[in-house]
mmCIF file of C-alpha atoms in Angstrom:
data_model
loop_
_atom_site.group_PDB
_atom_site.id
_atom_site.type_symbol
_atom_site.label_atom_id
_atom_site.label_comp_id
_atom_site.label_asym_id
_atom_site.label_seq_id
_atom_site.Cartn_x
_atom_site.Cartn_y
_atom_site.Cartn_z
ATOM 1 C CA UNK A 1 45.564 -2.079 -113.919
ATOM 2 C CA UNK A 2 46.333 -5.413 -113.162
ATOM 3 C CA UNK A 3 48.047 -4.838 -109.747
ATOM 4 C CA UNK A 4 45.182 -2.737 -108.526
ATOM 5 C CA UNK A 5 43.061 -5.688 -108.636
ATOM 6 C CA UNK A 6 44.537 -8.446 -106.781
ATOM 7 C CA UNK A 7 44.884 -5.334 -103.972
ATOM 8 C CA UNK A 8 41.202 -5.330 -104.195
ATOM 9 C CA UNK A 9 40.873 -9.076 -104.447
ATOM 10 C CA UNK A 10 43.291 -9.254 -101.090
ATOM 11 C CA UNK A 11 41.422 -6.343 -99.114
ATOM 12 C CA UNK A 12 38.131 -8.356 -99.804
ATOM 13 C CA UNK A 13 39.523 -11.662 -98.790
ATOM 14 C CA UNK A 14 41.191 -10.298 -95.629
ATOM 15 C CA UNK A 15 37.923 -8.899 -94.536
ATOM 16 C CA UNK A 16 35.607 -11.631 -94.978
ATOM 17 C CA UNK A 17 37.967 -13.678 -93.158
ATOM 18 C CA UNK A 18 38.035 -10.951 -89.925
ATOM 19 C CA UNK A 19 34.323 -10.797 -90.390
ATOM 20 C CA UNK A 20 33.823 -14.549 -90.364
ATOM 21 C CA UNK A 21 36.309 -15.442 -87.234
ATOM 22 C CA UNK A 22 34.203 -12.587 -85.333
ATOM 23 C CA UNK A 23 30.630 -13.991 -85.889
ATOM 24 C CA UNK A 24 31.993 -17.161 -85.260
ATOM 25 C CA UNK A 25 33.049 -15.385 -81.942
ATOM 26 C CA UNK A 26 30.266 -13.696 -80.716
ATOM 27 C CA UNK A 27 27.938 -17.134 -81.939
ATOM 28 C CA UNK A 28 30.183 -18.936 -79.285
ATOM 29 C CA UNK A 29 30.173 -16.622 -76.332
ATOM 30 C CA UNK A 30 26.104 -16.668 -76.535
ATOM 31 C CA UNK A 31 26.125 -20.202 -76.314
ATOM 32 C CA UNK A 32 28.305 -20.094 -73.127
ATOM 33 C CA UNK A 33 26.577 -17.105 -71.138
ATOM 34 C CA UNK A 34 22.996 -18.866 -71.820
ATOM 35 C CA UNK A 35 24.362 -22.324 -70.573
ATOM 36 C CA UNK A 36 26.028 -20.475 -67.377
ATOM 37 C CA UNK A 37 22.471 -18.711 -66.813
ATOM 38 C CA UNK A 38 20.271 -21.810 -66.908
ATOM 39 C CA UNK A 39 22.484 -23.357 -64.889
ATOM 40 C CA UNK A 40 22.832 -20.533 -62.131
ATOM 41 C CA UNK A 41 18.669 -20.601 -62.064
ATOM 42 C CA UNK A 42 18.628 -24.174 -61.585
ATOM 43 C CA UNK A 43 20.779 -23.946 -58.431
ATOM 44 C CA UNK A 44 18.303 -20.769 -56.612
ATOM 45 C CA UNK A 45 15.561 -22.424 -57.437
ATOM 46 C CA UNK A 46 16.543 -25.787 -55.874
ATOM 47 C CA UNK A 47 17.681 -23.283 -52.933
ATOM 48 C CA UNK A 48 14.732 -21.701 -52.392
ATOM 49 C CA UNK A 49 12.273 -24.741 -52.399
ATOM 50 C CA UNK A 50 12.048 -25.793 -49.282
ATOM 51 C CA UNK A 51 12.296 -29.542 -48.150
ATOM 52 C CA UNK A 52 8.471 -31.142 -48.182
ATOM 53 C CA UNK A 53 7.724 -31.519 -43.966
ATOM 54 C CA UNK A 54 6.190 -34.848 -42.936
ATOM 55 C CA UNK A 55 2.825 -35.033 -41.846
ATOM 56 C CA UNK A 56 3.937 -36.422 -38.000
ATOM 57 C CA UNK A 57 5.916 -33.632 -37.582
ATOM 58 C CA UNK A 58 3.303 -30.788 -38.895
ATOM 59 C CA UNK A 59 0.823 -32.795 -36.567
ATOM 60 C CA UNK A 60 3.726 -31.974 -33.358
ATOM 61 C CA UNK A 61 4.169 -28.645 -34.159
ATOM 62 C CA UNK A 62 0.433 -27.456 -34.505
ATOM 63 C CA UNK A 63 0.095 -29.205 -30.737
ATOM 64 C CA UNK A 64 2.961 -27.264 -29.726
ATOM 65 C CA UNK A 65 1.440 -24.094 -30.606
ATOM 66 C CA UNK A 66 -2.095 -24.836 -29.843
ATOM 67 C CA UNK A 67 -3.603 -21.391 -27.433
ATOM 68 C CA UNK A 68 -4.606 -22.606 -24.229
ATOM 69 C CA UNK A 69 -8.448 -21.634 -22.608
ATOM 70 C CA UNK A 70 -8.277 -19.124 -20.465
ATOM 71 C CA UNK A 71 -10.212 -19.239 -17.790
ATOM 72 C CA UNK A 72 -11.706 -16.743 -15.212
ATOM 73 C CA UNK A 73 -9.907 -16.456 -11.933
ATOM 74 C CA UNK A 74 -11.895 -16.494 -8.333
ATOM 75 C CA UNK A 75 -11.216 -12.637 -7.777
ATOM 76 C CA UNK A 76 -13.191 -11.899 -11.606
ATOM 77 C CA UNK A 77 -15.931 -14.586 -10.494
ATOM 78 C CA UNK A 78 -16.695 -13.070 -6.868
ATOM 79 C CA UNK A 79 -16.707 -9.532 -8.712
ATOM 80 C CA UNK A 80 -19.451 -10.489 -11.215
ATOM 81 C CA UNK A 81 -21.367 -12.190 -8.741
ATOM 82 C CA UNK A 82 -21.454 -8.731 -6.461
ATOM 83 C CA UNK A 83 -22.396 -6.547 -9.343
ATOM 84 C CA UNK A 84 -25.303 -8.998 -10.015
ATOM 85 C CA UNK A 85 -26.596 -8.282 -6.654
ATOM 86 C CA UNK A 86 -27.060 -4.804 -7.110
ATOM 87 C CA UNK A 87 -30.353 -3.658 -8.212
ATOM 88 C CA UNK A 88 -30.777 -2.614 -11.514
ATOM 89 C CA UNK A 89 -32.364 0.792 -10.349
ATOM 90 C CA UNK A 90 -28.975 1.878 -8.916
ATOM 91 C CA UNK A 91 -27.148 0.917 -11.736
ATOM 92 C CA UNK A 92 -29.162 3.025 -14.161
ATOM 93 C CA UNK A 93 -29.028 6.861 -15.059
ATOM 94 C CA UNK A 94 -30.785 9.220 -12.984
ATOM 95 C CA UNK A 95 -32.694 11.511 -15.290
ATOM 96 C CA UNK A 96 -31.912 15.301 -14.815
ATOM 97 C CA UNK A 97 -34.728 17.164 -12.810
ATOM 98 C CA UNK A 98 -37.771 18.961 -14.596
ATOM 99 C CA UNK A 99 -36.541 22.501 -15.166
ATOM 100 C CA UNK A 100 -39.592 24.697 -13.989
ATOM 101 C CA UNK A 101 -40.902 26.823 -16.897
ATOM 102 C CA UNK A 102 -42.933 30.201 -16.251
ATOM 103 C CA UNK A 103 -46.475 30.419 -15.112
ATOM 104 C CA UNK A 104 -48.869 31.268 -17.514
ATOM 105 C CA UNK A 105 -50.368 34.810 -17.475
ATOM 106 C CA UNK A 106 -53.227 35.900 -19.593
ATOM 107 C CA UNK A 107 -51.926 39.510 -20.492
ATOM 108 C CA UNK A 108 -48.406 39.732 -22.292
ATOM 109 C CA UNK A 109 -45.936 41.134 -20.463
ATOM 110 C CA UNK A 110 -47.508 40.400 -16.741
ATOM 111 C CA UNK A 111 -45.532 38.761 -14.336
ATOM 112 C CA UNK A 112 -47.182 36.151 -12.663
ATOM 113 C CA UNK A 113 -47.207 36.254 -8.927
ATOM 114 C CA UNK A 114 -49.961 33.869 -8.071
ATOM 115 C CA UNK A 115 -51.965 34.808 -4.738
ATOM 116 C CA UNK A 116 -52.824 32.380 -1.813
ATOM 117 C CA UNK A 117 -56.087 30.062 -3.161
ATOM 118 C CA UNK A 118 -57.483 31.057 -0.229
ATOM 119 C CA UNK A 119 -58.153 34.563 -1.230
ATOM 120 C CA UNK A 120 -60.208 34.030 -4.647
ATOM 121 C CA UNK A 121 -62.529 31.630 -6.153
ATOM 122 C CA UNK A 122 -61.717 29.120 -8.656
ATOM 123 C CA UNK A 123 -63.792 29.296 -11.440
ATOM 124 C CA UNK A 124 -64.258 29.372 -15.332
ATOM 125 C CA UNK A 125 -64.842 32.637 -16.491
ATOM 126 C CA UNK A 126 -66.461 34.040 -18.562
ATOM 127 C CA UNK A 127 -68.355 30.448 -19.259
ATOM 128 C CA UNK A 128 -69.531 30.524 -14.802
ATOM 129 C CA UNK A 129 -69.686 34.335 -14.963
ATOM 130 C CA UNK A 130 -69.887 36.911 -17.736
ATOM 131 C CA UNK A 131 -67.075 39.973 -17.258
ATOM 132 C CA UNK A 132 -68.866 42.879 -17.348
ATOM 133 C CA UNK A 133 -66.712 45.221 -15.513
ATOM 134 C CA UNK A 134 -63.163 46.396 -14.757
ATOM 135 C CA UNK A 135 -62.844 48.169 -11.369
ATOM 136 C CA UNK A 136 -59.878 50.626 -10.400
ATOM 137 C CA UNK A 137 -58.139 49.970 -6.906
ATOM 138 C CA UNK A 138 -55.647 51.863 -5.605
ATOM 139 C CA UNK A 139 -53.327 49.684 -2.880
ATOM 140 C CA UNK A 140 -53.240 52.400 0.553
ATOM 141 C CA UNK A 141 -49.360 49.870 0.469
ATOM 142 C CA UNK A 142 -46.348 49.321 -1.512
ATOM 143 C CA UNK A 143 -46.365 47.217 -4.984
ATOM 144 C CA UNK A 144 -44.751 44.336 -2.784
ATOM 145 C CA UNK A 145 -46.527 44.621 0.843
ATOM 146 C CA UNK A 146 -49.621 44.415 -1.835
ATOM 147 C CA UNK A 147 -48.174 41.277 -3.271
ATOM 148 C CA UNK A 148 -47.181 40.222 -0.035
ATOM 149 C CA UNK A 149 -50.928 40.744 1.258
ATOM 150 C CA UNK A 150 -52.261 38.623 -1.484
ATOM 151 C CA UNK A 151 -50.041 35.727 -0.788
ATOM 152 C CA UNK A 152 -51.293 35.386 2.988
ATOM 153 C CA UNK A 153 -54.250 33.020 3.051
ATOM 154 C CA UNK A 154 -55.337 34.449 6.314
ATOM 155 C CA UNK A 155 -55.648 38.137 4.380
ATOM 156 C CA UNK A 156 -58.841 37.093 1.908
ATOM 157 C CA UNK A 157 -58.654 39.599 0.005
ATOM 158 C CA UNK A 158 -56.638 39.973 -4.021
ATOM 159 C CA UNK A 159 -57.148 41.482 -7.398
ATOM 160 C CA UNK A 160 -56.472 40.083 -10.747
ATOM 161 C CA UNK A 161 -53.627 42.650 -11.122
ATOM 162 C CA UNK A 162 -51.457 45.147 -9.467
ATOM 163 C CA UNK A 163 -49.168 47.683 -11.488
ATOM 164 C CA UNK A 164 -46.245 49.762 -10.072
ATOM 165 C CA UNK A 165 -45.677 53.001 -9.856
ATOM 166 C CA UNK A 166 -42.388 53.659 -10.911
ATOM 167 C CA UNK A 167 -42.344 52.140 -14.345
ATOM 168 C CA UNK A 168 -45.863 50.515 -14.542
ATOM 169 C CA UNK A 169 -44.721 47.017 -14.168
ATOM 170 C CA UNK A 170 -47.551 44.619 -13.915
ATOM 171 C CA UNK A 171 -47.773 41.555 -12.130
ATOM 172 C CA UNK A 172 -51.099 38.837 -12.374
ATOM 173 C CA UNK A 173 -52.207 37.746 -9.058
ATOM 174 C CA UNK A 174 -55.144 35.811 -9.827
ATOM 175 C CA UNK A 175 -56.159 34.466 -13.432
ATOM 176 C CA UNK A 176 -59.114 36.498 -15.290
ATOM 177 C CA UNK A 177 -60.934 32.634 -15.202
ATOM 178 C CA UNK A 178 -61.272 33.130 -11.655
ATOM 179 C CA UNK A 179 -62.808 35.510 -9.529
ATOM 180 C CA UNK A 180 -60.939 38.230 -7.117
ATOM 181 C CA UNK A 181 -62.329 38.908 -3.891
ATOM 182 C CA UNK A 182 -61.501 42.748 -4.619
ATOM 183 C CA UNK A 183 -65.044 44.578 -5.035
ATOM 184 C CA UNK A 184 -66.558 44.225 -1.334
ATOM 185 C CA UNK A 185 -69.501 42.830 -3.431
ATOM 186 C CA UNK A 186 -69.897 39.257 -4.748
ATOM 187 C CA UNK A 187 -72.092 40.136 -7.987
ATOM 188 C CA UNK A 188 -69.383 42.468 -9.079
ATOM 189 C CA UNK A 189 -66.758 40.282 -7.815
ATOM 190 C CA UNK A 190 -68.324 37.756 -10.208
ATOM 191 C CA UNK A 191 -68.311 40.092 -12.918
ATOM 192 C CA UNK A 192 -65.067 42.021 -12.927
ATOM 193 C CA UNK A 193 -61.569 42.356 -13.446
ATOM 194 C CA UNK A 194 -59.970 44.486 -10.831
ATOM 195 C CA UNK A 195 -57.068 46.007 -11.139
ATOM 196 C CA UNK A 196 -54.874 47.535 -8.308
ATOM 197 C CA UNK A 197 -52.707 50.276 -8.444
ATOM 198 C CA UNK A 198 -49.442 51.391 -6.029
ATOM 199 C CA UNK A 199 -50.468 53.710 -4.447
ATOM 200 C CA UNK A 200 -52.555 56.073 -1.864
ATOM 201 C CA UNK A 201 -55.526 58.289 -3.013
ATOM 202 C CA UNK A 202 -53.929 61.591 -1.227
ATOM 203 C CA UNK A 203 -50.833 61.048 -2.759
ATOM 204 C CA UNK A 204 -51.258 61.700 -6.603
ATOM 205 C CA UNK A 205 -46.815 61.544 -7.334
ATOM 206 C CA UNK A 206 -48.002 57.923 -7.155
ATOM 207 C CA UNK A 207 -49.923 58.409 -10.585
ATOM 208 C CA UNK A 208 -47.307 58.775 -12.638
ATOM 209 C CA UNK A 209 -47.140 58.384 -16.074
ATOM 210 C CA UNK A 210 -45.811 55.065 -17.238
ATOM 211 C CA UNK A 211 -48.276 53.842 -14.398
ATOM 212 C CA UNK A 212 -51.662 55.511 -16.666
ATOM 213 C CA UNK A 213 -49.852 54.120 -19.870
ATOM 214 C CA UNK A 214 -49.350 50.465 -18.686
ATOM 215 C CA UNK A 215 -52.727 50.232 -17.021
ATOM 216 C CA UNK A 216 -54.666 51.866 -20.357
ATOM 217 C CA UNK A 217 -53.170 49.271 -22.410
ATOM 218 C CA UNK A 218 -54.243 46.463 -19.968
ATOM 219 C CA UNK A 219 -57.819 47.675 -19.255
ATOM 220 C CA UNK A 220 -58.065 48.223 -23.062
ATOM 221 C CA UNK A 221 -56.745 44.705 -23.995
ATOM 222 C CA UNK A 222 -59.398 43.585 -21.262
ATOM 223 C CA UNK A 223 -62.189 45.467 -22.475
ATOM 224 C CA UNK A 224 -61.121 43.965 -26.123
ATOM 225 C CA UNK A 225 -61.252 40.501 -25.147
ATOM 226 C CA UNK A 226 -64.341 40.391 -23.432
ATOM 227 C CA UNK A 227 -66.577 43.036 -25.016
ATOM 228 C CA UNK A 228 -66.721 46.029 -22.957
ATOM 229 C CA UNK A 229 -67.755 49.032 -23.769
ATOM 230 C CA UNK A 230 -64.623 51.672 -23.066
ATOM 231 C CA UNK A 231 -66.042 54.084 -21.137
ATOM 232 C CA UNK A 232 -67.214 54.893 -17.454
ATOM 233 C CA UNK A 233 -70.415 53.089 -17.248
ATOM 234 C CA UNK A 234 -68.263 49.834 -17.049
ATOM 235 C CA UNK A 235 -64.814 51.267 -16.329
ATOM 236 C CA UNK A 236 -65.622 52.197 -12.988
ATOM 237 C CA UNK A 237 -63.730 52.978 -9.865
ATOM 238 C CA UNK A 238 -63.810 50.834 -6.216
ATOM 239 C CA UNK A 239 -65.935 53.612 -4.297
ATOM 240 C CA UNK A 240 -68.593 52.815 -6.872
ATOM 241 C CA UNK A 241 -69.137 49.309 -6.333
ATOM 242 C CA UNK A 242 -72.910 49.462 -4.563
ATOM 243 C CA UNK A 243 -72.237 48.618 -0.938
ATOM 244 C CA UNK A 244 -68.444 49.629 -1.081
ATOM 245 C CA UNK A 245 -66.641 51.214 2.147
ATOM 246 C CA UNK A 246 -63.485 52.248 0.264
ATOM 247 C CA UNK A 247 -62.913 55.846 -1.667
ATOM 248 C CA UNK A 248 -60.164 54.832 -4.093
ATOM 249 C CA UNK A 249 -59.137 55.543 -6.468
ATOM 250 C CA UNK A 250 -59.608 58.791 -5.258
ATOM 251 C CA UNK A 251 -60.087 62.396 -6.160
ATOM 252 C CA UNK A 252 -56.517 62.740 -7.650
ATOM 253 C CA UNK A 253 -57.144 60.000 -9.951
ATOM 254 C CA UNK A 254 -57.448 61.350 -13.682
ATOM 255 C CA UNK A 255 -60.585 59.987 -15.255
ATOM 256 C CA UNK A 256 -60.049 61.653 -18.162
ATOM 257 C CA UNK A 257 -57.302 60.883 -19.068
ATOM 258 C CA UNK A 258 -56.864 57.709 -18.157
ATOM 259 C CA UNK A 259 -60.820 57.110 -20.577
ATOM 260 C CA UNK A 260 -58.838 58.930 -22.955
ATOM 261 C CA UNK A 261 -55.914 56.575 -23.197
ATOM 262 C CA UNK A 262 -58.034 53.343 -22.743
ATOM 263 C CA UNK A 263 -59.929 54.152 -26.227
ATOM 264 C CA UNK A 264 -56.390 55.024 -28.160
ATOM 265 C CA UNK A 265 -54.135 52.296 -26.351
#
């Protein structure tokens, strides 16, 4: 029993011994690496500062580098000068041109083709004149020779409307304001609407139904607008006019019918 503890008693001295010689070890190399780093800092830093410049020498340098004034050559002076002499209204935009718009027509759907002022009388209808009447013309010409006519000043002589044949198309020649030198007969020029039709009175294929349709609905929008009465008293044809020479619209003309479609249009 004896012997088994001075083995213990040597294992315990040989160990504090190792244990002490390796702290004393590792307390040593600490020392060392933290000396070698402060002194390796201590030599970038005095590196990297640089050397403090004297003031003569920054005051050389900034001359050195001072920008020079530019300044304008002849050519860039004589240029200026000749674009000052221009006037101003050259220089600026020209504005784009007024696009025309449509004339005004007073029945939706017309097509304005104004006649010559020389063959009606301006006026202000029905404030000058009351509109009493609408009168039926037929043209004895083409839809354009009758447009054609009414443009001519020398012709004096044009109705507020004329409508095709073909498909009924209506053009305005003369606005219901004024008055249309279409009656033969100044009180009922005054006092009417007239409304011509392509056309000749011995030819009734002329009379063809979108013609009867589109002129119903425009004598009925007329008759609307200015109060009168839809029938033949004050629908009335051009041979009735007192005084008149002419016979249209004609014996083929459907009175009837076309009274008929006035009232429903």
């Amino acid at each position: 029993m004896g012997n088994t503890g001075s083995a213990e008693n040597t294992e315990g001295t040989e160990n504090k011994g190792s244990t002490g010689n390796k702290d004393s070890t590792e307390n040593t190399g600490s020392a060392e690496n933290t000396n070698t780093t402060q002194n390796s800092a201590s030599a970038l830093t005095a590196i990297s500062t640089p050397a403090p410049v004297p003031a003569q020498v920054r005051a050389s340098s900034s001359a050195r580098t001072r920008t020079p004034t530019l300044r304008p050559s002849r050519r860039r002076l004589l240029r200026g000068a000749a674009l000052a002499a221009i006037p101003a209204a050259l220089l600026t935009t020209r504005p784009h041109p007024a696009v025309a718009r449509p004339r005004a027509v007073d029945y939706p759907g017309a097509e304005s083709v104004p006649a010559s002022t020389s063959n009606y009388t301006a006026s202000n209808r029905p404030t000058s004149y009351p509109i009493d009447y609408v009168v039926i013309h037929v043209t004895q010409e083409t839809y354009l020779d009758t447009l054609a006519i009414f443009k001519n000043p020398a012709k004096k002589v044009s109705a507020h409307y004329v409508v095709r044949s073909t498909d009924g198309h209506i053009a305005q020649c003369v606005r219901e304001r004024n008055v249309g030198w279409h009656a033969g007969n100044w009180s009922y020029n005054t006092r009417s609407i007239g409304i011509e039709h392509e056309g000749w009175v011995d030819r009734p294929e002329y009379f063809t139904d979108a013609m009867y349709k589109r002129s119903a609905a425009l004598t009925s929008a007329i008759c609307e607008k200015y109060g009168i009465p839809k029938n033949r008293e004050y629908i009335i044809g051009h041979s009735e006019v007192p005084g008149a020479t002419h016979t249209d619209p004609g014996r083929y003309w459907d009175w009837t019918r076309y009274i008929r479609m006035v009232n429903v249009a």
